[in-house]
Coordinates of C-alpha atoms in Angstrom, one line a residue:
M1 CA 35.4 -15.5 21.7
A2 CA 37.9 -16.5 19.1
N3 CA 38.4 -14.7 15.7
L4 CA 36.4 -16.8 13.2
F5 CA 37.0 -14.8 10.0
D6 CA 40.0 -13.7 8.1
S7 CA 40.0 -10.1 6.9
S8 CA 39.2 -11.1 3.3
S9 CA 35.6 -12.0 4.4
I10 CA 35.0 -8.4 5.5
H11 CA 34.5 -5.3 3.4
P12 CA 37.8 -3.3 3.6
V13 CA 35.9 -0.1 4.6
A14 CA 34.7 -1.9 7.7
L15 CA 38.2 -2.6 8.8
E16 CA 39.3 0.9 8.1
L17 CA 36.5 2.4 10.1
G18 CA 37.1 0.0 12.9
K19 CA 40.7 1.1 13.2
L20 CA 39.7 4.7 13.2
F21 CA 37.3 4.2 16.1
E22 CA 39.9 2.0 18.0
D23 CA 42.5 4.7 17.6
R24 CA 40.2 7.2 19.2
G25 CA 39.4 4.9 22.1
F26 CA 35.9 3.9 21.0
E27 CA 34.3 0.5 20.2
L28 CA 32.9 -0.4 16.8
S29 CA 31.2 -3.6 15.7
L30 CA 29.6 -5.0 12.6
V31 CA 26.2 -6.1 13.8
G32 CA 23.1 -8.0 13.0
G33 CA 22.2 -9.4 9.6
P34 CA 25.6 -8.9 8.0
V35 CA 27.2 -11.1 10.7
R36 CA 24.5 -13.7 10.2
D37 CA 25.0 -13.7 6.5
L38 CA 28.7 -14.3 6.9
F39 CA 28.0 -17.5 8.8
L40 CA 25.6 -18.5 6.0
G41 CA 28.4 -18.1 3.5
Q42 CA 27.0 -14.9 2.0
A43 CA 28.7 -11.6 1.5
A44 CA 28.1 -9.0 4.2
L45 CA 26.7 -6.4 1.8
D46 CA 25.1 -4.2 4.4
L47 CA 27.5 -2.2 6.6
D48 CA 25.5 -1.7 9.8
F49 CA 27.7 -0.8 12.8
T50 CA 27.1 -0.2 16.5
T51 CA 29.4 1.8 18.8
N52 CA 29.7 3.3 22.3
A53 CA 30.4 6.6 20.7
T54 CA 27.7 9.2 20.7
P55 CA 26.4 10.6 17.3
D56 CA 28.6 13.7 17.8
E57 CA 31.6 11.6 18.5
T58 CA 30.9 9.4 15.5
L59 CA 30.9 12.5 13.3
D60 CA 34.1 13.6 14.8
V61 CA 35.8 10.3 14.2
A62 CA 34.6 10.1 10.6
R63 CA 35.5 13.7 9.7
G64 CA 38.1 13.7 7.0
W65 CA 37.6 10.0 6.3
A66 CA 34.0 9.8 5.0
D67 CA 33.2 11.4 1.6
A68 CA 29.8 12.4 2.9
H69 CA 27.5 12.1 5.9
W70 CA 23.8 12.6 6.8
E71 CA 22.1 12.9 10.1
I72 CA 18.5 12.0 9.4
G73 CA 18.6 9.2 12.0
R74 CA 20.3 11.2 14.7
D75 CA 17.3 11.1 17.0
F76 CA 17.7 7.3 16.9
G77 CA 21.4 7.5 17.5
T78 CA 22.2 6.8 13.8
I79 CA 24.7 8.6 11.6
G80 CA 25.0 7.8 7.9
L81 CA 28.3 7.8 6.1
R82 CA 29.5 7.3 2.5
K83 CA 33.0 6.1 1.7
G84 CA 33.5 5.5 -2.0
D85 CA 30.6 3.3 -3.1
A86 CA 30.0 2.0 0.4
M87 CA 26.9 3.2 2.3
I88 CA 27.4 3.0 6.1
E89 CA 25.2 3.4 9.2
V90 CA 26.7 3.8 12.6
T91 CA 24.4 3.6 15.6
T92 CA 25.1 4.3 19.2
Y93 CA 24.4 1.3 21.6
R94 CA 20.8 1.6 22.4
A95 CA 17.7 0.1 23.9
E96 CA 14.2 0.9 22.7
A97 CA 10.6 -0.1 23.4
Y98 CA 7.1 0.8 22.2
D99 CA 4.5 1.9 24.7
A100 CA 1.2 0.2 24.6
D101 CA -0.4 2.3 21.9
S102 CA 2.5 3.9 20.0
R103 CA 3.8 3.0 16.5
K104 CA 7.1 4.7 17.2
P105 CA 9.9 3.5 19.6
A106 CA 11.1 5.5 22.5
V107 CA 14.9 5.5 22.3
A108 CA 17.4 5.1 25.2
F109 CA 21.1 4.7 24.7
A110 CA 22.8 1.6 26.3
R111 CA 26.2 1.3 27.8
K112 CA 27.5 -2.0 26.6
L113 CA 27.5 -4.0 23.3
E114 CA 25.7 -6.9 25.0
D115 CA 22.9 -4.6 26.1
D116 CA 22.5 -3.4 22.5
L117 CA 22.4 -7.0 21.2
F118 CA 19.8 -8.0 23.8
R119 CA 17.3 -5.5 22.4
R120 CA 17.5 -7.0 18.9
D121 CA 14.8 -9.2 17.4
F122 CA 16.2 -12.7 17.2
T123 CA 19.3 -14.5 18.4
I124 CA 20.5 -15.1 14.9
N125 CA 20.6 -11.3 14.5
S126 CA 22.0 -10.6 17.9
M127 CA 25.6 -11.3 17.0
A128 CA 28.4 -8.8 16.4
L129 CA 32.0 -8.7 15.1
R130 CA 34.3 -6.3 17.0
L131 CA 36.4 -4.3 14.6
P132 CA 39.1 -4.3 13.6
S133 CA 39.9 -7.5 15.7
L134 CA 37.1 -9.6 14.2
E135 CA 36.2 -11.0 17.6
L136 CA 32.7 -12.6 17.5
V137 CA 30.4 -11.5 20.3
D138 CA 27.5 -13.9 20.6
P139 CA 26.0 -13.8 24.1
Y140 CA 22.6 -15.2 23.3
G141 CA 23.5 -18.3 21.2
G142 CA 22.9 -17.0 17.7
I143 CA 25.4 -19.4 16.1
K144 CA 23.9 -22.4 17.8
D145 CA 20.4 -21.4 16.7
L146 CA 21.5 -20.7 13.2
S147 CA 23.2 -24.1 13.0
A148 CA 20.0 -25.8 14.4
G149 CA 17.7 -23.9 12.1
L150 CA 15.8 -22.4 15.1
L151 CA 14.3 -18.9 15.5
R152 CA 14.4 -17.6 19.1
T153 CA 14.5 -14.3 20.8
P154 CA 17.3 -13.1 23.1
G155 CA 14.9 -12.5 25.9
T156 CA 11.3 -13.6 26.2
P157 CA 9.4 -13.4 23.0
E158 CA 6.6 -11.6 24.8
D159 CA 8.9 -8.8 25.8
S160 CA 10.5 -8.7 22.3
F161 CA 7.2 -8.5 20.5
S162 CA 5.8 -6.0 23.0
D163 CA 8.8 -3.8 22.3
D164 CA 8.1 -3.9 18.6
P165 CA 5.1 -5.9 17.3
L166 CA 6.5 -5.9 13.8
R167 CA 8.9 -8.5 15.0
M168 CA 6.1 -11.0 14.7
M169 CA 5.9 -10.3 11.0
R170 CA 9.7 -10.5 10.9
A171 CA 9.5 -13.9 12.5
A172 CA 7.4 -15.2 9.6
R173 CA 9.7 -13.5 7.1
F174 CA 12.8 -15.2 8.5
V175 CA 11.0 -18.6 8.6
S176 CA 10.4 -18.0 4.8
R177 CA 13.7 -16.6 3.9
L178 CA 15.9 -19.1 5.8
D179 CA 13.5 -22.0 5.9
I180 CA 13.9 -22.4 9.6
D181 CA 11.7 -23.4 12.5
P182 CA 10.2 -20.9 15.0
A183 CA 10.7 -21.9 18.6
P184 CA 7.5 -23.1 20.3
E185 CA 7.6 -20.1 22.7
V186 CA 7.9 -17.8 19.7
V187 CA 4.8 -19.3 18.1
Q188 CA 2.9 -19.2 21.4
A189 CA 3.8 -15.5 21.9
M190 CA 2.8 -14.6 18.3
T191 CA -0.6 -16.3 18.8
G192 CA -1.3 -14.6 22.1
M193 CA -0.2 -11.1 20.9
A194 CA -1.4 -11.2 17.3
D195 CA -3.7 -8.2 17.7
R196 CA -0.7 -6.0 18.7
I197 CA 0.2 -5.9 15.0
E198 CA -2.7 -3.4 14.6
I199 CA -0.5 -0.5 16.0
I200 CA 2.1 -1.0 13.2
S201 CA 1.7 1.1 10.1
A202 CA 0.5 -0.6 6.9
E203 CA 3.7 0.4 5.1
R204 CA 5.9 -1.5 7.6
V205 CA 3.6 -4.5 7.5
R206 CA 3.6 -4.5 3.7
D207 CA 7.4 -4.4 3.5
E208 CA 7.7 -7.5 5.7
L209 CA 5.0 -9.3 3.7
V210 CA 6.9 -8.6 0.5
K211 CA 10.1 -10.0 2.0
L212 CA 8.2 -13.1 3.2
I213 CA 6.6 -13.8 -0.2
I214 CA 10.0 -13.6 -2.0
G215 CA 11.7 -15.8 0.5
K216 CA 13.1 -19.3 0.0
N217 CA 10.0 -21.0 1.4
P218 CA 7.1 -18.6 1.4
R219 CA 4.6 -21.3 2.2
R220 CA 6.1 -21.8 5.7
G221 CA 5.9 -18.0 6.3
V222 CA 2.3 -17.8 5.2
E223 CA 1.4 -20.8 7.3
L224 CA 2.9 -19.2 10.4
L225 CA 0.9 -16.0 9.8
V226 CA -2.3 -18.0 9.5
D227 CA -1.6 -20.5 12.3
T228 CA -0.8 -17.7 14.8
G229 CA -3.8 -15.5 13.8
L230 CA -1.6 -12.7 12.5
A231 CA -3.0 -13.2 9.0
T232 CA -6.5 -12.4 10.3
H233 CA -5.2 -8.9 10.9
V234 CA -2.9 -8.3 7.9
L235 CA -4.2 -10.7 5.2
P236 CA -7.6 -12.0 6.3
E237 CA -8.6 -13.3 2.9
I238 CA -6.1 -16.2 3.2
P239 CA -7.3 -17.7 6.5
A240 CA -10.9 -17.3 5.2
L241 CA -10.0 -19.9 2.5
R242 CA -9.6 -22.7 5.1
M243 CA -13.4 -23.0 5.3
E244 CA -13.8 -23.6 1.6
T245 CA -13.8 -26.8 -0.4
D246 CA -14.0 -27.0 -4.2
D247 CA -15.3 -30.4 -5.2
Q248 CA -15.8 -29.4 -8.9
H249 CA -12.1 -28.8 -9.3
H250 CA -11.1 -31.4 -6.8
H251 CA -9.5 -28.8 -4.5
K252 CA -10.8 -30.2 -1.2
D253 CA -9.0 -27.5 0.7
V254 CA -8.8 -24.2 -1.1
Y255 CA -6.3 -22.8 1.4
Q256 CA -3.9 -25.7 0.9
H257 CA -4.5 -25.5 -2.8
S258 CA -3.5 -21.8 -2.9
L259 CA -0.3 -22.5 -1.0
T260 CA 0.6 -25.3 -3.4
V261 CA -0.2 -23.0 -6.4
M262 CA 2.2 -20.4 -5.0
M263 CA 5.0 -22.9 -4.5
Q264 CA 4.5 -24.3 -8.0
A265 CA 4.6 -20.8 -9.4
V266 CA 8.0 -20.3 -7.6
D267 CA 9.3 -23.4 -9.4
L268 CA 8.3 -21.8 -12.8
E269 CA 10.2 -18.6 -12.2
T270 CA 13.2 -18.1 -14.5
G271 CA 16.9 -17.1 -14.1
P272 CA 17.9 -13.4 -14.2
D273 CA 17.8 -13.3 -18.0
G274 CA 14.5 -15.1 -18.3
A275 CA 11.0 -13.7 -18.7
V276 CA 10.1 -13.9 -15.0
P277 CA 13.3 -13.6 -12.9
S278 CA 13.2 -15.2 -9.5
P279 CA 12.1 -14.1 -7.0
D280 CA 9.0 -12.5 -8.5
F281 CA 6.6 -11.0 -5.9
T282 CA 3.8 -10.2 -8.3
L283 CA 3.6 -13.8 -9.6
R284 CA 3.8 -15.4 -6.2
F285 CA 1.3 -13.1 -4.5
A286 CA -1.2 -13.5 -7.4
A287 CA -0.8 -17.2 -7.0
L288 CA -1.5 -17.0 -3.3
M289 CA -4.5 -14.7 -3.8
H290 CA -6.0 -16.2 -6.9
D291 CA -8.9 -18.0 -5.2
I292 CA -9.8 -15.4 -2.5
G293 CA -13.1 -14.7 -4.3
K294 CA -14.4 -18.2 -3.5
P295 CA -15.9 -17.6 -0.1
A296 CA -18.0 -14.7 -1.4
T297 CA -19.2 -16.6 -4.4
R298 CA -19.8 -20.0 -2.9
K299 CA -23.2 -21.5 -4.1
M300 CA -24.7 -24.9 -3.5
E301 CA -26.1 -26.2 -6.8
K302 CA -29.3 -28.3 -7.1
N303 CA -27.2 -31.4 -7.9
G304 CA -25.4 -31.0 -4.6
S305 CA -22.1 -29.6 -6.0
V306 CA -20.5 -26.4 -5.0
S307 CA -19.8 -23.6 -7.5
F308 CA -17.8 -20.4 -7.3
R309 CA -19.1 -18.5 -10.4
H310 CA -17.1 -15.3 -11.1
H311 CA -14.8 -15.8 -8.2
D312 CA -12.0 -14.6 -10.5
V313 CA -13.6 -11.2 -10.9
V314 CA -14.6 -10.9 -7.3
G315 CA -11.2 -12.1 -6.2
S316 CA -9.5 -9.5 -8.3
K317 CA -11.4 -6.7 -6.6
L318 CA -10.7 -8.1 -3.2
A319 CA -7.0 -8.5 -3.9
K320 CA -6.7 -4.9 -5.1
K321 CA -8.7 -3.7 -2.1
R322 CA -6.3 -5.5 0.3
M323 CA -3.2 -4.3 -1.5
R324 CA -4.5 -0.7 -1.3
A325 CA -5.0 -1.1 2.4
L326 CA -1.4 -2.3 2.7
R327 CA -0.2 0.8 0.7
F328 CA 1.1 -1.1 -2.3
D329 CA 2.0 1.0 -5.4
N330 CA -0.6 1.3 -8.1
E331 CA 1.4 -0.7 -10.7
T332 CA 1.8 -3.8 -8.5
I333 CA -1.9 -3.6 -7.5
K334 CA -2.9 -3.4 -11.1
N335 CA -0.7 -6.3 -12.1
V336 CA -1.8 -8.7 -9.3
G337 CA -5.4 -7.8 -9.9
R338 CA -5.1 -8.5 -13.6
L339 CA -3.6 -11.9 -13.0
V340 CA -6.2 -12.9 -10.5
E341 CA -9.0 -11.8 -12.8
L342 CA -7.6 -13.8 -15.8
H343 CA -6.5 -17.0 -14.0
M344 CA -9.6 -18.9 -15.1
R345 CA -9.6 -17.6 -18.7
F346 CA -7.7 -20.6 -20.1
Y347 CA -10.1 -23.4 -18.8
G348 CA -12.2 -24.8 -21.6
Y349 CA -9.5 -24.2 -24.3
G350 CA -8.6 -27.9 -24.2
E351 CA -12.2 -29.0 -24.8
A352 CA -13.4 -26.5 -27.3
G353 CA -10.3 -24.9 -28.7
W354 CA -10.1 -21.2 -29.4
T355 CA -10.3 -19.2 -32.6
D356 CA -7.4 -16.9 -33.5
S357 CA -9.6 -14.1 -32.3
A358 CA -9.9 -15.7 -28.8
V359 CA -6.1 -16.1 -28.6
R360 CA -5.6 -12.5 -29.7
R361 CA -8.0 -11.4 -26.9
Y362 CA -6.2 -13.5 -24.3
V363 CA -2.9 -11.9 -25.2
R364 CA -4.4 -8.4 -25.4
D365 CA -6.1 -8.7 -22.0
A366 CA -3.0 -10.1 -20.4
G367 CA -0.9 -7.3 -21.8
D368 CA 2.6 -7.1 -20.2
Q369 CA 1.5 -9.8 -17.7
L370 CA 1.3 -12.6 -20.3
E371 CA 4.4 -14.4 -19.2
R372 CA 3.3 -14.3 -15.5
L373 CA -0.2 -15.4 -16.6
H374 CA 1.3 -18.4 -18.4
R375 CA 3.0 -19.5 -15.2
L376 CA 0.1 -18.8 -13.0
T377 CA -2.3 -20.8 -15.2
R378 CA 0.1 -23.8 -15.2
S379 CA 0.6 -23.6 -11.5
D380 CA -3.1 -23.7 -10.9
V381 CA -3.2 -27.4 -11.7
T382 CA -2.9 -29.3 -8.4
T383 CA -5.1 -32.4 -9.1
R384 CA -3.6 -35.8 -8.5
N385 CA -5.3 -37.1 -11.7
R386 CA -2.3 -37.6 -13.9
R387 CA -4.4 -37.8 -17.1
K388 CA -6.0 -34.4 -16.3
V389 CA -2.6 -32.9 -15.6
Q390 CA -1.2 -34.2 -18.8
R391 CA -4.3 -33.1 -20.8
L392 CA -4.2 -29.6 -19.4
G393 CA -0.4 -29.4 -19.9
R394 CA -0.7 -30.3 -23.6
A395 CA -3.5 -27.9 -24.1
Y396 CA -1.5 -25.0 -22.6
D397 CA 1.5 -26.0 -24.6
D398 CA -0.7 -25.7 -27.7
L399 CA -2.0 -22.3 -26.6
E400 CA 1.5 -20.9 -26.0
R401 CA 2.5 -22.2 -29.4
R402 CA -0.4 -20.4 -31.0
V403 CA 0.3 -17.2 -29.0
A404 CA 3.9 -17.3 -30.3
E405 CA 2.9 -17.9 -33.9
L406 CA 0.3 -15.1 -33.9
A407 CA 2.7 -12.7 -32.1
E408 CA 5.3 -13.3 -34.8
Q409 CA 2.7 -12.7 -37.5
E410 CA 1.0 -9.7 -36.0
E411 CA 3.1 -8.3 -33.1
L412 CA 0.2 -8.9 -30.7
E413 CA 1.8 -7.0 -27.9
A414 CA 1.6 -3.7 -29.7
M415 CA -1.8 -4.4 -31.3
R416 CA -3.7 -1.3 -32.3
P417 CA -6.7 -0.6 -34.6
D418 CA -5.9 0.2 -38.2
L419 CA -7.0 3.8 -37.6
D420 CA -6.0 6.1 -34.7
G421 CA -8.2 8.6 -32.8
Q422 CA -7.3 11.5 -35.1
Q423 CA -8.2 9.6 -38.2
I424 CA -11.5 8.5 -36.6
M425 CA -12.4 12.1 -35.8
S426 CA -11.4 13.2 -39.3
I427 CA -13.4 10.5 -41.1
L428 CA -16.5 10.8 -39.0
G429 CA -16.3 14.6 -38.6
I430 CA -16.7 14.5 -34.8
A431 CA -15.0 16.2 -31.9
P432 CA -13.1 14.5 -29.1
G433 CA -15.6 12.7 -26.8
P434 CA -17.1 9.3 -25.8
M435 CA -18.0 8.5 -29.4
V436 CA -14.4 8.5 -30.5
G437 CA -13.7 5.8 -27.8
K438 CA -16.7 3.7 -29.0
A439 CA -15.5 4.0 -32.6
Y440 CA -11.9 3.1 -31.5
N441 CA -13.2 0.0 -29.6
F442 CA -15.3 -1.1 -32.7
L443 CA -12.1 -1.0 -34.8
L444 CA -10.1 -2.7 -32.1
N445 CA -12.6 -5.6 -32.0
L446 CA -12.4 -5.9 -35.8
R447 CA -8.7 -6.2 -35.5
L448 CA -8.9 -8.8 -32.8
D449 CA -11.5 -10.8 -34.7
E450 CA -10.1 -10.5 -38.2
G451 CA -6.5 -9.3 -38.0
S452 CA -5.3 -6.2 -39.8
L453 CA -7.7 -5.0 -42.5
G454 CA -5.7 -2.1 -43.8
E455 CA -6.7 1.6 -43.6
E456 CA -9.0 1.6 -46.6
E457 CA -11.1 -1.3 -45.5
A458 CA -11.1 -0.1 -41.9
E459 CA -12.4 3.2 -43.0
R460 CA -15.2 1.6 -45.1
R461 CA -16.2 -0.6 -42.1
L462 CA -16.1 2.4 -39.7
K463 CA -18.4 4.5 -42.0
A464 CA -20.8 1.6 -42.3
W465 CA -20.9 1.1 -38.5
W466 CA -21.4 4.9 -38.0
A467 CA -24.3 5.0 -40.5
E468 CA -26.0 2.1 -38.8
S469 CA -25.6 3.5 -35.3
D470 CA -28.0 5.8 -33.5
H471 CA -25.4 8.5 -33.4
A472 CA -25.2 9.2 -37.1
S473 CA -26.3 12.7 -38.2

């Protein structure tokens, strides 16, 4: 096939390495995602290569050229190299497959580039550029599929997904990232083989889910997971929403409402210098999960309406439980859980208004998630009633204005009682223990309700509280 790129499109290190391999009589090709991205007009930042050289031969070719190397992937035919700032992986042509119950692939080396490309997940990732000639090798129609916006597998999807069931998650990820259509046979195979995802480690599933959520169109990726049954195995709380309706808040379909909230949250993300730079996984995932407590809290009221009391608190617990099962880090679990728990806090502000104390508590409880909470709350308005949308928008505008004013006055983000723990113990003559925490919370509530009192007044109030409590000596 013809050379479709000029050398300026390719990292110079790739061309250097290709010439080294060619001079030694070996083949070397840039392969997979980097080639796809070049056709999408994006820089090929990853330097993933495939070769007919063995790992030992690769090391021999790179000796004296690479600044460093590592062999952690040798069992899979992969040698890592560093040249300047460039991180490189060179893998011997291979074929691999999972057995029926294994989470790890059995590796076999292949003889030809075309054989190596055939074992890859999708045709759009089964392209290679021979180096240094820049000849495109596309035996399975990746360019045609990329142009048509179609996701297909080089062979049958059943064989591909049997080889590595994680590819079903990757299908949903690419649908989200590239906003493309899965081929009908891909959807059919995913549906029939969804339970095979159970053999894949939680960590690998989590990584694909994160990439899906931060993609260009995460709604389409989530819908594919749900429609094929994969979500039942990896994120069952989302398909469970399809059975719920919320007449009180006019969300006739809680599942579709949740998808809409997620996409509206995407639209409220900021540029790289803003408060919530796009793409933001925490905001998007909290938006998707914000109503998952509704199935467990659904109650039919005497007047015939349906209520979901405390679904925010229940949903927060469920979200954290699911994220722990998927091996998310503690910080992300905490942040998503906090957002789900607080997403209903704002409602009622427009009707009754809040005292300064209530605004302070809102900011304190949100903590460093306040900017995300602003966006989640605004995104949670999906009603078609324009007057209600406008009323809620004006109310939240007013709340944000008051938050900003109080923050300027009192530096709410760093709010602390007027006395610290050491001062409390000294004033009350007590040792470290639970009572110090209770006294601290008493003073913190005073600060939230009345603002800063000053140390002298705070001490007077603390002593009065202590004298009235059952713990005074």
